Coordinates of C-alpha atoms in Angstrom, one line a residue:
A1 CA 0.0 0.0 0.0
M2 CA 3.0 2.3 0.7
V3 CA 3.9 2.2 -3.0
A4 CA 0.4 3.3 -4.0
C5 CA 0.5 6.4 -1.7
S6 CA 3.5 7.8 -3.5
A7 CA 1.8 8.0 -6.9
A8 CA 0.5 11.4 -8.0
P9 CA -3.3 11.8 -7.5
Q10 CA -3.8 12.8 -11.1
A11 CA -2.5 9.4 -12.3
Y12 CA -5.4 7.8 -10.5
A13 CA -7.9 10.3 -12.0
Q14 CA -6.6 9.4 -15.5
A15 CA -6.6 5.7 -14.8
D16 CA -10.2 5.8 -13.5
A17 CA -11.4 7.3 -16.7
Y18 CA -9.2 5.0 -18.8
P19 CA -10.0 4.2 -21.6
S20 CA -12.4 6.8 -22.8
R21 CA -11.5 6.5 -26.5
P22 CA -10.1 3.9 -29.0
I23 CA -6.7 2.4 -28.4
R24 CA -4.1 2.2 -31.2
F25 CA -2.3 -1.2 -31.3
I26 CA 0.8 -1.0 -33.5
A27 CA 2.1 -4.2 -35.0
A28 CA 5.7 -3.8 -36.1
N29 CA 5.4 -5.7 -39.3
A30 CA 3.2 -6.2 -42.4
P31 CA -0.3 -7.8 -42.3
G32 CA 0.1 -11.6 -42.1
G33 CA 3.4 -11.6 -40.2
G34 CA 3.7 -13.0 -36.6
L35 CA 3.4 -9.6 -34.9
D36 CA 0.3 -8.8 -36.9
I37 CA -1.2 -12.2 -36.1
T38 CA -0.5 -11.7 -32.4
A39 CA -2.1 -8.2 -32.3
R40 CA -5.2 -9.3 -34.2
A41 CA -5.6 -12.4 -32.0
V42 CA -5.8 -10.4 -28.8
S43 CA -7.3 -7.1 -29.9
P44 CA -11.0 -8.3 -29.9
K45 CA -10.7 -9.6 -26.3
L46 CA -8.9 -6.5 -25.2
A47 CA -11.6 -4.3 -26.8
A48 CA -14.3 -6.2 -25.1
A49 CA -12.6 -6.0 -21.7
L50 CA -11.9 -2.3 -21.9
G51 CA -15.1 -1.3 -23.6
Q52 CA -13.3 0.6 -26.4
Q53 CA -12.2 -0.1 -29.9
V54 CA -8.7 -1.5 -30.3
I55 CA -7.4 -0.6 -33.8
V56 CA -4.5 -2.6 -35.2
D57 CA -2.1 -0.4 -37.1
N58 CA 0.6 -2.1 -39.2
R59 CA 3.8 -0.2 -39.4
S60 CA 6.5 -2.3 -41.0
G61 CA 10.0 -1.2 -42.0
A62 CA 13.6 -1.1 -40.8
A63 CA 13.3 -4.3 -38.8
G64 CA 10.7 -2.8 -36.4
S65 CA 12.4 0.6 -36.1
V66 CA 9.6 2.5 -37.9
A67 CA 7.0 1.3 -35.4
S68 CA 9.3 1.8 -32.4
D69 CA 9.9 5.4 -33.5
I70 CA 6.2 6.1 -33.6
V71 CA 5.6 4.7 -30.2
S72 CA 8.5 6.5 -28.6
K73 CA 7.0 9.8 -29.8
S74 CA 3.4 9.2 -28.7
A75 CA 1.8 10.5 -25.5
P76 CA 2.3 8.4 -22.3
D77 CA -1.5 7.9 -21.8
G78 CA -2.1 4.2 -22.6
Y79 CA -3.7 4.9 -26.0
T80 CA -0.8 3.7 -28.0
I81 CA 0.6 0.2 -27.4
M82 CA 2.8 -2.0 -29.6
V83 CA 3.7 -5.6 -30.1
G84 CA 7.3 -5.8 -31.1
S85 CA 10.0 -8.4 -31.6
L86 CA 13.5 -9.0 -30.4
G87 CA 14.8 -6.7 -33.2
G88 CA 12.8 -3.6 -32.4
L89 CA 12.9 -4.1 -28.6
A90 CA 16.4 -5.3 -28.0
V91 CA 18.7 -5.5 -31.0
N92 CA 18.3 -2.6 -33.5
T93 CA 19.8 0.1 -31.3
N94 CA 23.1 -1.7 -31.3
L95 CA 22.9 -2.7 -35.0
Y96 CA 21.7 0.4 -36.9
K97 CA 23.3 3.8 -36.9
G98 CA 21.2 6.9 -36.2
L99 CA 18.1 5.4 -34.6
T100 CA 15.9 8.0 -32.9
Y101 CA 14.7 5.7 -30.1
N102 CA 16.2 3.6 -27.4
P103 CA 14.0 0.7 -26.1
L104 CA 15.3 0.8 -22.6
R105 CA 14.8 4.6 -22.3
D106 CA 11.6 5.0 -24.3
F107 CA 9.4 2.0 -23.6
A108 CA 7.5 0.7 -20.6
A109 CA 7.1 -3.1 -20.7
I110 CA 3.5 -4.4 -20.4
T111 CA 3.9 -8.2 -20.9
W112 CA 5.9 -10.8 -22.7
A113 CA 3.6 -12.3 -25.4
T114 CA 5.2 -15.3 -27.1
S115 CA 8.3 -17.3 -27.2
G116 CA 9.3 -18.5 -30.7
S117 CA 11.9 -21.2 -31.2
N118 CA 14.3 -21.3 -34.1
V119 CA 15.1 -24.8 -35.3
V120 CA 18.7 -25.8 -36.3
V121 CA 18.1 -27.6 -39.6
V122 CA 20.7 -29.1 -42.0
H123 CA 20.6 -30.4 -45.5
P124 CA 20.5 -34.2 -45.6
S125 CA 23.9 -34.2 -47.3
V126 CA 25.5 -32.8 -44.1
P127 CA 26.8 -35.9 -42.3
V128 CA 25.6 -35.0 -38.8
K129 CA 22.7 -36.2 -36.6
S130 CA 23.2 -34.1 -33.5
I131 CA 24.5 -30.7 -32.3
Q132 CA 27.7 -32.3 -30.9
E133 CA 28.4 -33.9 -34.4
L134 CA 27.7 -30.5 -36.0
I135 CA 30.2 -28.8 -33.7
A136 CA 32.8 -31.5 -34.3
L137 CA 32.4 -31.2 -38.1
A138 CA 32.7 -27.4 -38.1
K139 CA 35.8 -27.7 -35.9
A140 CA 37.4 -30.1 -38.3
Q141 CA 36.5 -27.9 -41.3
P142 CA 36.6 -24.2 -40.3
N143 CA 34.8 -21.8 -42.6
K144 CA 33.6 -24.7 -44.8
L145 CA 30.0 -24.9 -43.6
T146 CA 27.6 -22.2 -44.9
Y147 CA 24.5 -21.1 -43.0
G148 CA 21.7 -19.0 -44.3
S149 CA 19.6 -16.4 -42.4
S150 CA 16.7 -14.1 -43.3
G151 CA 19.0 -11.1 -43.1
A152 CA 21.8 -9.7 -41.0
G153 CA 21.0 -9.0 -37.4
N154 CA 17.7 -11.0 -37.2
A155 CA 17.0 -13.7 -34.6
G156 CA 18.3 -16.6 -36.8
H157 CA 21.5 -14.8 -37.7
L158 CA 22.2 -13.7 -34.1
G159 CA 21.4 -17.2 -32.8
S160 CA 23.9 -18.7 -35.3
E161 CA 26.6 -16.2 -34.3
L162 CA 26.0 -16.9 -30.6
F163 CA 26.3 -20.6 -31.4
C164 CA 29.7 -20.0 -33.2
I165 CA 31.0 -17.9 -30.3
M166 CA 30.0 -20.4 -27.6
S167 CA 31.2 -23.5 -29.4
G168 CA 34.4 -21.9 -30.8
I169 CA 33.6 -22.7 -34.5
K170 CA 33.7 -20.7 -37.7
M171 CA 31.0 -20.9 -40.4
V172 CA 30.2 -18.7 -43.4
H173 CA 27.1 -16.5 -43.2
V174 CA 24.9 -16.2 -46.3
P175 CA 22.1 -13.5 -45.7
Y176 CA 18.9 -13.7 -47.6
K177 CA 15.9 -11.3 -47.9
G178 CA 13.6 -13.4 -45.7
G179 CA 13.3 -16.9 -44.3
A180 CA 11.6 -18.4 -47.4
P181 CA 14.4 -17.8 -49.9
A182 CA 17.0 -19.1 -47.4
M183 CA 14.9 -22.3 -47.0
I184 CA 14.7 -22.7 -50.8
D185 CA 18.5 -22.7 -51.1
L186 CA 18.8 -25.1 -48.1
L187 CA 16.4 -27.5 -49.8
A188 CA 18.5 -27.2 -53.0
G189 CA 21.7 -27.9 -51.1
Q190 CA 23.2 -24.5 -51.9
I191 CA 23.8 -23.9 -48.2
Q192 CA 24.2 -26.4 -45.4
L193 CA 22.2 -25.2 -42.5
I194 CA 19.8 -22.6 -41.1
F195 CA 18.7 -21.5 -37.6
S196 CA 15.2 -21.3 -39.1
S197 CA 11.9 -20.1 -37.7
A198 CA 9.6 -22.9 -36.7
P199 CA 6.8 -22.1 -39.2
T200 CA 9.3 -22.2 -42.1
A201 CA 11.1 -25.3 -40.9
V202 CA 8.5 -27.6 -39.5
P203 CA 6.7 -28.5 -42.8
Q204 CA 10.0 -29.4 -44.5
V205 CA 11.2 -31.4 -41.5
K206 CA 7.9 -33.3 -41.4
A207 CA 8.2 -34.0 -45.1
G208 CA 11.7 -35.5 -44.5
K209 CA 13.4 -32.9 -46.8
I210 CA 15.7 -31.5 -44.1
R211 CA 17.0 -32.8 -40.8
A212 CA 16.3 -31.0 -37.5
L213 CA 18.9 -31.2 -34.8
A214 CA 17.6 -29.0 -32.0
V215 CA 15.6 -26.0 -31.0
T216 CA 17.2 -22.7 -29.8
T217 CA 15.0 -21.8 -26.8
A218 CA 15.8 -22.6 -23.2
R219 CA 12.8 -24.9 -23.1
R220 CA 11.7 -27.6 -25.6
S221 CA 9.2 -26.5 -28.1
V222 CA 5.5 -27.6 -28.0
V223 CA 5.7 -27.6 -31.8
L224 CA 8.5 -30.2 -32.0
P225 CA 8.6 -31.7 -28.5
E226 CA 10.9 -34.6 -29.6
L227 CA 13.8 -32.3 -30.4
P228 CA 16.3 -31.4 -27.7
T229 CA 17.3 -27.8 -27.0
V230 CA 20.8 -26.8 -28.2
A231 CA 21.7 -26.4 -24.5
E232 CA 20.6 -30.0 -23.7
A233 CA 22.3 -31.3 -26.9
G234 CA 25.8 -30.2 -26.1
L235 CA 26.1 -26.4 -25.6
P236 CA 25.0 -25.7 -22.0
G237 CA 23.7 -22.2 -21.4
F238 CA 22.8 -21.5 -25.0
E239 CA 19.5 -19.7 -25.6
A240 CA 18.2 -17.7 -28.6
D241 CA 14.6 -16.9 -28.3
N242 CA 12.7 -15.2 -31.2
W243 CA 10.3 -13.6 -28.7
Y244 CA 7.5 -11.0 -29.1
G245 CA 6.4 -8.6 -26.3
I246 CA 3.9 -5.8 -25.7
V247 CA 5.1 -2.3 -24.7
T248 CA 3.8 1.2 -24.4
V249 CA 5.5 4.6 -23.8
M250 CA 7.7 5.3 -20.8
K251 CA 6.0 7.4 -18.1
T252 CA 2.6 5.9 -18.8
P253 CA 0.9 5.9 -15.4
R254 CA 1.4 2.6 -13.5
P255 CA -2.3 1.9 -12.9
I256 CA -2.9 2.0 -16.7
I257 CA 0.0 -0.3 -17.3
D258 CA -1.3 -2.7 -14.7
R259 CA -4.8 -2.7 -16.2
L260 CA -3.4 -3.4 -19.7
N261 CA -1.2 -6.1 -18.3
A262 CA -4.1 -7.8 -16.6
E263 CA -6.3 -7.7 -19.8
L264 CA -3.6 -8.7 -22.3
V265 CA -2.4 -11.6 -20.1
R266 CA -6.0 -12.8 -19.9
A267 CA -6.5 -12.5 -23.7
L268 CA -3.2 -14.3 -24.5
E269 CA -3.9 -17.1 -22.0
S270 CA -7.3 -17.8 -23.4
P271 CA -7.4 -21.2 -25.1
D272 CA -8.5 -20.0 -28.6
V273 CA -5.7 -17.4 -28.8
K274 CA -3.2 -19.9 -27.5
Q275 CA -4.2 -22.3 -30.2
L276 CA -4.2 -19.8 -33.0
L277 CA -0.7 -18.6 -32.1
L278 CA 0.5 -22.2 -31.8
T279 CA -0.4 -22.8 -35.4
Q280 CA 2.1 -20.1 -36.2
G281 CA 4.8 -21.8 -34.1
L282 CA 4.4 -19.2 -31.3
E283 CA 4.0 -20.4 -27.7
V284 CA 2.2 -18.0 -25.4
R285 CA 4.4 -16.8 -22.6
T286 CA 3.0 -14.0 -20.3
S287 CA 4.6 -12.1 -17.5
T288 CA 4.3 -9.1 -15.2
P289 CA 5.5 -5.7 -16.5
Q290 CA 8.5 -6.0 -14.2
E291 CA 9.5 -9.4 -15.4
F292 CA 9.3 -8.4 -19.1
G293 CA 11.2 -5.2 -18.4
S294 CA 14.1 -7.1 -16.8
Y295 CA 14.1 -9.6 -19.7
M296 CA 14.2 -6.9 -22.3
R297 CA 17.2 -5.4 -20.5
S298 CA 19.0 -8.7 -20.3
E299 CA 18.4 -9.4 -24.0
F300 CA 19.6 -5.9 -24.9
D301 CA 22.9 -6.5 -23.1
K302 CA 23.3 -10.1 -24.3
W303 CA 22.9 -9.3 -28.0
A304 CA 24.9 -6.1 -27.8
K305 CA 27.8 -8.3 -26.8
V306 CA 27.2 -10.8 -29.6
I307 CA 26.9 -8.0 -32.2
K308 CA 30.2 -6.5 -31.0
T309 CA 32.1 -9.8 -30.7
A310 CA 31.0 -11.1 -34.1
G311 CA 31.4 -7.7 -35.7
I312 CA 27.9 -7.8 -37.2
V313 CA 26.8 -5.0 -39.4
A314 CA 23.3 -4.6 -40.8
N315 CA 22.8 -5.0 -44.6

């Protein structure tokens, strides 16, 4: 109760009347992408709970930076929220020059939304059946194995670089403009492996066209429960999560953030939303604002180190 007493009285007046008009829910990618699907899955439930329209606004561009810039400049009143990814919320500031926003300074965390596993997949011609065998092969043949990604600095590329740093191997990076073209070249044997998003990898793995070795998250994936994590399979401590989370503007009154957290967590945890997101390879993972804020900070620091160590520059 002591914490509550220290808040300014007007914050409570605002929160009592909140929301009195529609809420803008920015999705940091184009319609049909994972962030868009997440926003559209929860917005009807959020609208019903708050008694106001929730309008999904797609703002793609610059790996999530366009959307992040809009949110950072909006009023701290709870009427602009955003679902963003690892890129916009923890990576881009350390990767791109001249960005106008900083996620740790400009955003208030509301909740973690999903945890998305990347899958380490190899072409069948690569003579390895496990992560340990992959590391052994790469050590025996430095800079011989080529790995694809959907572009420099995205989750698959960063996860691959972290894998190289932690295992002490050297592989050659081949960036593509998206996960689909990278997968096409893997299927054709033009590259040897990818840390691929689950939705792109799973159909090809199930069809027997590529071999899956492990998932990159700290926990096993609900989508491919039989696969070990990279950490279990021979690289303890490894984790690369392609996560999404929901934020608003820094200095938004705490009562409003708490209200949004409660309603968004309820919407995300509802069985129909969980099921819809799972079909996209996204596992719902909710949190308190404090937990998600701490996680964002830890991811920011972790990937800043990887970017620096690996000398990654954006395309």
